[in-house]
Coordinates of N, CA and C in Angstrom, one line a residue:
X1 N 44.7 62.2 1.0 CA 46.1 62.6 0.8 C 46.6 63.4 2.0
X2 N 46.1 64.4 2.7 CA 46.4 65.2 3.6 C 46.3 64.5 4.7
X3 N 45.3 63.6 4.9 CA 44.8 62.7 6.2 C 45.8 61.6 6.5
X4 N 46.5 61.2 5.5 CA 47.5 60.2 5.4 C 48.9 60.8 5.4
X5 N 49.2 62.1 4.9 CA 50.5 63.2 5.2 C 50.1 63.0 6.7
X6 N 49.5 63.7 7.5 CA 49.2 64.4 8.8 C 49.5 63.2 9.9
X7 N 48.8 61.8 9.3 CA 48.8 60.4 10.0 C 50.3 60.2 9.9
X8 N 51.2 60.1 8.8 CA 52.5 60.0 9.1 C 53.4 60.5 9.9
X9 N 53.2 62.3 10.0 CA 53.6 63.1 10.4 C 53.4 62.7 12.2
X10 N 52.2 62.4 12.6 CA 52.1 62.5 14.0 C 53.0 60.9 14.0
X11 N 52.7 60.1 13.2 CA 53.5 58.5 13.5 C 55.2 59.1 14.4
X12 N 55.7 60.1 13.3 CA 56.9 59.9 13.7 C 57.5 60.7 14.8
X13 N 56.6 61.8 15.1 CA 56.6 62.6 16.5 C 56.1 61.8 17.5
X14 N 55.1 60.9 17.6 CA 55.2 59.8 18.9 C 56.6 59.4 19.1
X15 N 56.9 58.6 17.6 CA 58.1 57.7 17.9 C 59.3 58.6 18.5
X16 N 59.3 60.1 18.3 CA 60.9 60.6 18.4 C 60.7 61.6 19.6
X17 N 59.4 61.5 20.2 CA 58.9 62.9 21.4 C 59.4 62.0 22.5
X18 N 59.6 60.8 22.9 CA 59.8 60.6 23.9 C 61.5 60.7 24.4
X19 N 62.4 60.4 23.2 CA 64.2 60.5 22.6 C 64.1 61.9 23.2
X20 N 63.7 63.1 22.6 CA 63.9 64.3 22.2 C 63.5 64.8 24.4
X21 N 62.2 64.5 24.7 CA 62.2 64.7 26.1 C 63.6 64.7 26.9
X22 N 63.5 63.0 27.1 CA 64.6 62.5 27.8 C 66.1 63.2 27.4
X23 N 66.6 63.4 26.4 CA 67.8 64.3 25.9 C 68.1 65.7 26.4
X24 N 66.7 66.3 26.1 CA 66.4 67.8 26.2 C 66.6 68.0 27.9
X25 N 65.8 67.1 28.6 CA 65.9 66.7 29.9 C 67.5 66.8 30.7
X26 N 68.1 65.8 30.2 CA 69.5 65.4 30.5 C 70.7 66.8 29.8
X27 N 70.0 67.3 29.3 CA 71.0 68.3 28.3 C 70.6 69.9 29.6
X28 N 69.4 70.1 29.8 CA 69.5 71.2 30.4 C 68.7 71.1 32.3
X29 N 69.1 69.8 32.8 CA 69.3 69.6 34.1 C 70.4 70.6 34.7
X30 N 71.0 71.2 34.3 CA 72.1 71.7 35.5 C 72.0 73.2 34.6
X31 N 70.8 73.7 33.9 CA 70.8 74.8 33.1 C 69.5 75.9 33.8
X32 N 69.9 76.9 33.7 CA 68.2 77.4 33.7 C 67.4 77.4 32.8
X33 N 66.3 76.7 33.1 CA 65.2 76.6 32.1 C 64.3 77.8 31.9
X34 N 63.7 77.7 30.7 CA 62.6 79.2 31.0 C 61.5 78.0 29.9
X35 N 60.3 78.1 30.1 CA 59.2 77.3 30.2 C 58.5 77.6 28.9
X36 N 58.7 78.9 28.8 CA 58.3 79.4 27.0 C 58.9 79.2 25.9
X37 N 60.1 79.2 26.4 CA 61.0 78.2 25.4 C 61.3 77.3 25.1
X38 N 61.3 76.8 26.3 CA 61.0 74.9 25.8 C 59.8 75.1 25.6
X39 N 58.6 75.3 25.2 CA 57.7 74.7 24.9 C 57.9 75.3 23.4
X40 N 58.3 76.7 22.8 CA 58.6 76.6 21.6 C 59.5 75.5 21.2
X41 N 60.4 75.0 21.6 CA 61.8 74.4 21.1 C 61.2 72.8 21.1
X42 N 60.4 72.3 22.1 CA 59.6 71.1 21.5 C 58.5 71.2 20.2
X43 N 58.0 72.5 20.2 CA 57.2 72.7 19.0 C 57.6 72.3 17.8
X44 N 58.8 73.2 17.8 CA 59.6 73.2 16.6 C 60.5 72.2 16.2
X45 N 60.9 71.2 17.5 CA 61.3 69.3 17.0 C 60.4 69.2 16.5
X46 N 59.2 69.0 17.0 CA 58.1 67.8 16.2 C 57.8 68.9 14.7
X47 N 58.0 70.1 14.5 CA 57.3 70.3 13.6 C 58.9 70.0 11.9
X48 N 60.0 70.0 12.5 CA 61.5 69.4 12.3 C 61.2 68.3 11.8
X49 N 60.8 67.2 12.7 CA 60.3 65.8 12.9 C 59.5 65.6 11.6
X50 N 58.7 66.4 11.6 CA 57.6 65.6 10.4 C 57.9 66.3 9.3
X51 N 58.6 67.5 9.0 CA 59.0 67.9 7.9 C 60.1 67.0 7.3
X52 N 61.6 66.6 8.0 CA 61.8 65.5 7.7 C 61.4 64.0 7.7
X53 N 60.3 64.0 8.1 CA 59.8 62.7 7.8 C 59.2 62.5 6.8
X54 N 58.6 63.3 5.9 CA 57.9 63.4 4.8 C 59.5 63.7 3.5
X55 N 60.3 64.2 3.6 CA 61.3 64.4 3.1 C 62.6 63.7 3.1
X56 N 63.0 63.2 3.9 CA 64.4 63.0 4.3 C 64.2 61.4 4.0
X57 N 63.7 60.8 4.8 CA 63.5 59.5 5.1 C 63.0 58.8 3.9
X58 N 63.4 57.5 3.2 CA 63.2 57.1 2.1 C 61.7 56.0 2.4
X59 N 61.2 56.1 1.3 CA 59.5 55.4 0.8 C 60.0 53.9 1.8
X60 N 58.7 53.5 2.5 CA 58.9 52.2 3.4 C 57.6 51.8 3.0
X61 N 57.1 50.6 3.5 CA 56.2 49.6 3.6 C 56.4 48.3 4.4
X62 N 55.1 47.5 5.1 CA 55.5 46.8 5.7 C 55.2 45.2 4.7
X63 N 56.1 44.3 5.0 CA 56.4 43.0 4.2 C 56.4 41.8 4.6
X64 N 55.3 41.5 4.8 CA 55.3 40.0 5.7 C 56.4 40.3 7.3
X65 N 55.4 41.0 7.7 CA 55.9 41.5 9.1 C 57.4 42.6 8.9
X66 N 57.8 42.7 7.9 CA 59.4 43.4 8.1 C 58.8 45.0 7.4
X67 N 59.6 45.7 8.0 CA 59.4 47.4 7.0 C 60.8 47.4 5.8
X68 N 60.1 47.4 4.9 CA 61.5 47.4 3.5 C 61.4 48.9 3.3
X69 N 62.6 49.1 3.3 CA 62.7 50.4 2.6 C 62.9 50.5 1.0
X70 N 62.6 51.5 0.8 CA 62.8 52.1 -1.0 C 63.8 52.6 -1.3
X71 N 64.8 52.0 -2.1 CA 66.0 53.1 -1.7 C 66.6 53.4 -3.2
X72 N 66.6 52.4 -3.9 CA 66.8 51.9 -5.1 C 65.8 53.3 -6.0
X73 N 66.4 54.0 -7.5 CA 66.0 54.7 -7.8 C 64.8 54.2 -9.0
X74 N 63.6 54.6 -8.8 CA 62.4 54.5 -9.4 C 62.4 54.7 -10.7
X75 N 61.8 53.7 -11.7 CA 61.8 54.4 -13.4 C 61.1 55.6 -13.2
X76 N 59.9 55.8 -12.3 CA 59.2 57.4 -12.7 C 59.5 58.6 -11.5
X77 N 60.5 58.3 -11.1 CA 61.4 59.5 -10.4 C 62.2 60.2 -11.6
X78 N 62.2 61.6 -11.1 CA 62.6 62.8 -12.2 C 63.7 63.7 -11.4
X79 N 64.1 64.0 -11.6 CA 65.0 65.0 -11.2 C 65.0 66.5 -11.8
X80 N 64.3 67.2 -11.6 CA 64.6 68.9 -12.2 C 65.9 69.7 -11.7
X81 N 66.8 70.0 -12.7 CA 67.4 71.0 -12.2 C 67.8 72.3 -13.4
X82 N 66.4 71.9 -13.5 CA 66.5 73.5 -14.4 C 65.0 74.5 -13.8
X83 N 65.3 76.0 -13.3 CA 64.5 76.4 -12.5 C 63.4 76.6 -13.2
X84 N 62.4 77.0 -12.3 CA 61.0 77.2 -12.9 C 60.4 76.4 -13.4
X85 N 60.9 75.2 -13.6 CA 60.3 74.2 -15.0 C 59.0 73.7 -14.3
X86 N 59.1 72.7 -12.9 CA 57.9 72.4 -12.2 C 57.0 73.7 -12.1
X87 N 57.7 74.3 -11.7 CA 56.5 75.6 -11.3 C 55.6 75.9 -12.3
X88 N 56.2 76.0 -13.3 CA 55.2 76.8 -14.7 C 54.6 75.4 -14.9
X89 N 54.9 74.2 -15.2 CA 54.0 73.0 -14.7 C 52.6 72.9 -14.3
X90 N 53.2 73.3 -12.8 CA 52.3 73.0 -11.7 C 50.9 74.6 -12.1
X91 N 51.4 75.2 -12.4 CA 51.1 76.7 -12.6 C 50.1 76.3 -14.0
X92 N 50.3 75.6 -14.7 CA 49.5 75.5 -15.4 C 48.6 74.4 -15.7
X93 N 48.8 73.7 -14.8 CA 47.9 72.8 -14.4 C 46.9 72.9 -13.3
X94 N 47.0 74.0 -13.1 CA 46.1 74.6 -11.5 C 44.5 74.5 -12.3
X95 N 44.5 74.9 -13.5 CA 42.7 74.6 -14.0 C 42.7 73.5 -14.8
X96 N 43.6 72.5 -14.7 CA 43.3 71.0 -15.3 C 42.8 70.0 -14.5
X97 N 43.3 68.9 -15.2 CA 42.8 67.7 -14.6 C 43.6 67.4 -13.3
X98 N 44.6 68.0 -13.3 CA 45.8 67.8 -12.0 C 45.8 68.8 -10.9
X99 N 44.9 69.8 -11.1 CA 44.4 70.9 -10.3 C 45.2 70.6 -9.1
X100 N 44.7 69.8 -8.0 CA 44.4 69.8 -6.6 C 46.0 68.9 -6.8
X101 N 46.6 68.2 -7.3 CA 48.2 67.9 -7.3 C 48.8 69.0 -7.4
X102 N 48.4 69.7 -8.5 CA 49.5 70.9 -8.3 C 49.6 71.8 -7.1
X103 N 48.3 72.0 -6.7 CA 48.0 73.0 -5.8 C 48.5 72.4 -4.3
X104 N 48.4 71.5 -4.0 CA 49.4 70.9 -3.2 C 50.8 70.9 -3.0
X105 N 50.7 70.5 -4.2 CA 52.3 70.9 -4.6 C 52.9 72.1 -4.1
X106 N 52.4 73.0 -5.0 CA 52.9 74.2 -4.8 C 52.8 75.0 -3.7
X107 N 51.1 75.1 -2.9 CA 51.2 75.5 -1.4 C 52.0 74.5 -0.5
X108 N 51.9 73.5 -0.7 CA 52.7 72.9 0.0 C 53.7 73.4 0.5
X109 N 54.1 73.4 -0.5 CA 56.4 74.0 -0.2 C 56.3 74.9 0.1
X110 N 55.6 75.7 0.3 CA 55.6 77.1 0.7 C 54.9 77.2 1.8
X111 N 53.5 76.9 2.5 CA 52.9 77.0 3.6 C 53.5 75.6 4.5
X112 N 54.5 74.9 4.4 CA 54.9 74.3 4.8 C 56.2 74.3 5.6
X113 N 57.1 75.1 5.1 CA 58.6 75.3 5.3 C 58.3 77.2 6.1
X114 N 57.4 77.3 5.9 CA 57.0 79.2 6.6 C 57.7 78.8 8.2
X115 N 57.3 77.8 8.9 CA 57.8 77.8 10.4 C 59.0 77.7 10.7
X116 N 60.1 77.6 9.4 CA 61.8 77.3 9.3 C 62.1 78.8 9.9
X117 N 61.4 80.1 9.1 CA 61.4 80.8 9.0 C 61.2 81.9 10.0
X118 N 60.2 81.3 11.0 CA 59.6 82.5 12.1 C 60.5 81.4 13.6
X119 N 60.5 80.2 13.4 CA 61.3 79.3 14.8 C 62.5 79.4 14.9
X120 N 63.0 80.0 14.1 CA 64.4 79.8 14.0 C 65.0 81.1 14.5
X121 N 64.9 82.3 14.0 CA 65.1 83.3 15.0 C 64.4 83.5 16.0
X122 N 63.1 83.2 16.2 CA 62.6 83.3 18.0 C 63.5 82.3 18.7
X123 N 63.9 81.1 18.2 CA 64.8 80.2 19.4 C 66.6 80.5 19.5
X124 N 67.0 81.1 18.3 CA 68.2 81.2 18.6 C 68.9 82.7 18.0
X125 N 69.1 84.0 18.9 CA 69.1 85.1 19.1 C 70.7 85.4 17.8
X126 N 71.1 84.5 17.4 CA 72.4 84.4 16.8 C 72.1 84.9 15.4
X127 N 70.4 84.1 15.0 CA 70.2 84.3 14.2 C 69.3 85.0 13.2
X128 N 69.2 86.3 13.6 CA 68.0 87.3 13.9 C 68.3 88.5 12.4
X129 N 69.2 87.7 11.8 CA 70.2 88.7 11.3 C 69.5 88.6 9.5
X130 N 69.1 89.2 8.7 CA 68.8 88.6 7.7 C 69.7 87.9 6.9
X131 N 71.0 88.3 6.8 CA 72.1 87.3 6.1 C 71.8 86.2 6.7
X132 N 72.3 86.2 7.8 CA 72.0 84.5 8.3 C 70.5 83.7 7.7
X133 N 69.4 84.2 8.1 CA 68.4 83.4 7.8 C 68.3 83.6 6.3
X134 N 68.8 84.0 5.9 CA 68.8 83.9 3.8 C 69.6 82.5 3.5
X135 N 71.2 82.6 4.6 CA 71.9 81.2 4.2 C 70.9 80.3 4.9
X136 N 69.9 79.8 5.8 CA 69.8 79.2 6.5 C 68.5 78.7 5.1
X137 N 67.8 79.7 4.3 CA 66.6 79.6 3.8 C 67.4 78.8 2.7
X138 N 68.5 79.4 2.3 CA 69.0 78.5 1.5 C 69.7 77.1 1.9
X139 N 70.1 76.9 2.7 CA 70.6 75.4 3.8 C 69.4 74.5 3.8
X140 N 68.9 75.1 4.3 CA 67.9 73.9 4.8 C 66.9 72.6 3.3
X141 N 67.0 73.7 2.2 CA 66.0 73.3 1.3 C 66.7 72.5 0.5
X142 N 68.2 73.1 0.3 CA 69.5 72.7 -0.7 C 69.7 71.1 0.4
X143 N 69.6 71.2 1.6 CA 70.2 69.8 2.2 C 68.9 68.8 1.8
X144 N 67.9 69.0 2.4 CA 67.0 68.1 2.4 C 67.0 67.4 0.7
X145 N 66.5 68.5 -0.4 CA 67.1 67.8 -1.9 C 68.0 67.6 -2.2
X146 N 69.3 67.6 -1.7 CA 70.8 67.1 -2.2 C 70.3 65.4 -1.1
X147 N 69.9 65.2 -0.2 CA 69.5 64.2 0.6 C 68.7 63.2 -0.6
X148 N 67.6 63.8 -1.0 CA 67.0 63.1 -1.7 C 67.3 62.0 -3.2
X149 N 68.4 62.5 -3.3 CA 68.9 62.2 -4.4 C 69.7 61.2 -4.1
X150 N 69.2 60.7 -2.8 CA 70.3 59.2 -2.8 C 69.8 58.7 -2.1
X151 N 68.0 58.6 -1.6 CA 67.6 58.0 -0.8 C 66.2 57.5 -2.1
X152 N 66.1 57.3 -3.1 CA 64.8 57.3 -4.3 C 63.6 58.3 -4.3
X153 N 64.0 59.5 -4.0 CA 63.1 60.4 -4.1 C 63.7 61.0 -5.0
X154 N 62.2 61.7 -5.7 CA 63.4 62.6 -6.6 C 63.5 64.1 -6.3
X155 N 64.7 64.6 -7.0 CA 65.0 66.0 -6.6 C 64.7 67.0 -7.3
X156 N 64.2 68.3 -7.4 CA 64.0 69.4 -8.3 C 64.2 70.7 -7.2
X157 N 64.7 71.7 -8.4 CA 65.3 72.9 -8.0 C 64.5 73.3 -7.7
X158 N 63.1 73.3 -8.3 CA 62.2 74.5 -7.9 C 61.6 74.2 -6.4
X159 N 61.6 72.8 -5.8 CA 61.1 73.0 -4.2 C 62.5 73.8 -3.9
X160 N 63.6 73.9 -3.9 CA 64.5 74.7 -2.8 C 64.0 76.1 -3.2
X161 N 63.3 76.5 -4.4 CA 62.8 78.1 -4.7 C 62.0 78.3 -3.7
X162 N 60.7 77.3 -4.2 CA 59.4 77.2 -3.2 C 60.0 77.6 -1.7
X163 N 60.9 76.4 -1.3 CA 61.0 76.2 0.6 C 62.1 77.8 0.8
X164 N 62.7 78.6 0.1 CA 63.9 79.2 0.5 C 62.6 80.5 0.6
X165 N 61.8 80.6 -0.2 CA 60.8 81.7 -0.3 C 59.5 81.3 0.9
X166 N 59.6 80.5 1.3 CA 58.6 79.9 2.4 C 59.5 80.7 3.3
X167 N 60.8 80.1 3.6 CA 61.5 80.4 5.1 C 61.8 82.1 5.2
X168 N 61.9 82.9 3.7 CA 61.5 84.3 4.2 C 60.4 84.9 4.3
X169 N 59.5 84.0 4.1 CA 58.4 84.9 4.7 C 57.9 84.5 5.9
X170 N 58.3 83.5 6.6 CA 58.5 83.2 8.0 C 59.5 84.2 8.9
X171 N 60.6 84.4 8.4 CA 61.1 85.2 8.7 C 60.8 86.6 9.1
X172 N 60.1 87.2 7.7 CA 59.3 88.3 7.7 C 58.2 88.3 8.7
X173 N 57.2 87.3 8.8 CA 56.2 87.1 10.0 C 56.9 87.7 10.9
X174 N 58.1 86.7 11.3 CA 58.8 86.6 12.7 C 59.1 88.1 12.7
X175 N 59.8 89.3 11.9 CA 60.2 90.3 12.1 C 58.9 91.4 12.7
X176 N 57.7 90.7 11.9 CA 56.5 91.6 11.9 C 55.7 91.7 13.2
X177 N 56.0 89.9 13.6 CA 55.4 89.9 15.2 C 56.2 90.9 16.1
X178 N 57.8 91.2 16.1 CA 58.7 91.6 17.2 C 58.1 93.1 16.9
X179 N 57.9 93.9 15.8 CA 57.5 95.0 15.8 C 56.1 95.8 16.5
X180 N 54.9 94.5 16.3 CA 53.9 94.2 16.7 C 53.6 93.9 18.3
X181 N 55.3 93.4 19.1 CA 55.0 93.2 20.2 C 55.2 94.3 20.9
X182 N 56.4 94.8 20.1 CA 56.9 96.4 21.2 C 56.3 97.5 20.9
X183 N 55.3 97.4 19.8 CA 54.2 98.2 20.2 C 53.2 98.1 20.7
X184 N 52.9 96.8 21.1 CA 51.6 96.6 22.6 C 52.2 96.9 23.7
X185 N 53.7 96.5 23.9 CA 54.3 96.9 25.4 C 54.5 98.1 25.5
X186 N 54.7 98.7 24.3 CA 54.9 100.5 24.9 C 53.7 100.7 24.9
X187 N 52.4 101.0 24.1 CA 51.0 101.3 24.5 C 50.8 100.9 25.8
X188 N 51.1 99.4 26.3 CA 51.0 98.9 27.7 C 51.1 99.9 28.5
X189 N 52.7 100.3 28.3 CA 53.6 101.3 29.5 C 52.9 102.5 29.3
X190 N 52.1 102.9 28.2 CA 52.0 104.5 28.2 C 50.5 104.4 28.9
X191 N 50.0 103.5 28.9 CA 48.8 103.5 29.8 C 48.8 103.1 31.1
X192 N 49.8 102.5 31.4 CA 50.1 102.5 32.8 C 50.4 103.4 33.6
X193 N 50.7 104.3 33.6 CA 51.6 105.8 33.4 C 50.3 106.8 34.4

């Protein structure tokens, strides 16, 4: 299950690393570059990249040589929009026979969407603010499931809980590393002294 997530995941960062170069390339040719950042800011495409590729993009297969997509809505697609319902679910299925589903499930959405959280204000200084990354915790999770609901996946409220509580504690990381750094550079300075 993970080995086949992970195999998808790198599928579509081959296919979009070479687009995202050449662009990035052409976009900041006449810019100053700084070398740490792009290498965050490519991090964070491909890690973009496979998050919506597991999400965004509708169920495919290949068909006597063609890829058909899935687009058309499934009899065993569900839609939750009443909160908590999967959770207490998943939550009580953690010592059943569905154990390792739920538990996927549920870390999933959460150890998964944590990098929305810490890339997003290290790459763009605008948004360092916690209002903003609360709307953004809530953007990001609200788009991808309002998406889903018209590509045959189904939707439930409780991943935007899961992913909005993922992206603040990425956030939180992110605040905990800046505090973490300017206290090794001032220890730095006070030892240099």
């Amino acid at each position: 299950m993970i080995q086949s997530f992970i195999e998808s995941m790198l599928f579509y960062c081959m296919i979009t690393l070479p687009i995202y170069v050449l662009l990035r390339f052409l976009w900041m040719r006449k810019r100053p570059t700084h070398k740490w950042r792009e290498i965050m800011m490519l991090l964070f495409f491909c890690f973009s990249i496979s998050i919506f590729s597991q999400t965004i993009l509708p169920a495919y297969w290949i068909e006597n040589g063609r890829i058909v997509f899935q687009i058309e809505q499934s009899l065993f697609l569900r839609h939750n929009f009443t909160p908590f319902r999967t959770i207490s679910l998943y939550i009580a299925q953690l010592n059943g026979p569905l154990a390792e589903i739920a538990f996927y499930n549920l870390a999933g959405n959460i150890v998964l969407f944590i990098p929305f959280g810490f890339f997003i204000p290290l790459l763009w200084h605008k948004m360092r603010s916690m209002w903003k990354m609360l709307f953004m915790a809530l953007a990001i999770p609200l788009f991808i499931e309002s998406c889903q609901l018209f590509i045959g996946r189904s939707t439930d409220i409780d991943d935007v809980l899961l992913n909005t509580i993922a992206i603040i504690i990425g956030y939180i990381l992110y605040d905990l590393a800046q505090i973490l750094r300017k206290k090794v550079v001032t220890i730095g300075e006070s030892l240099l002294k």
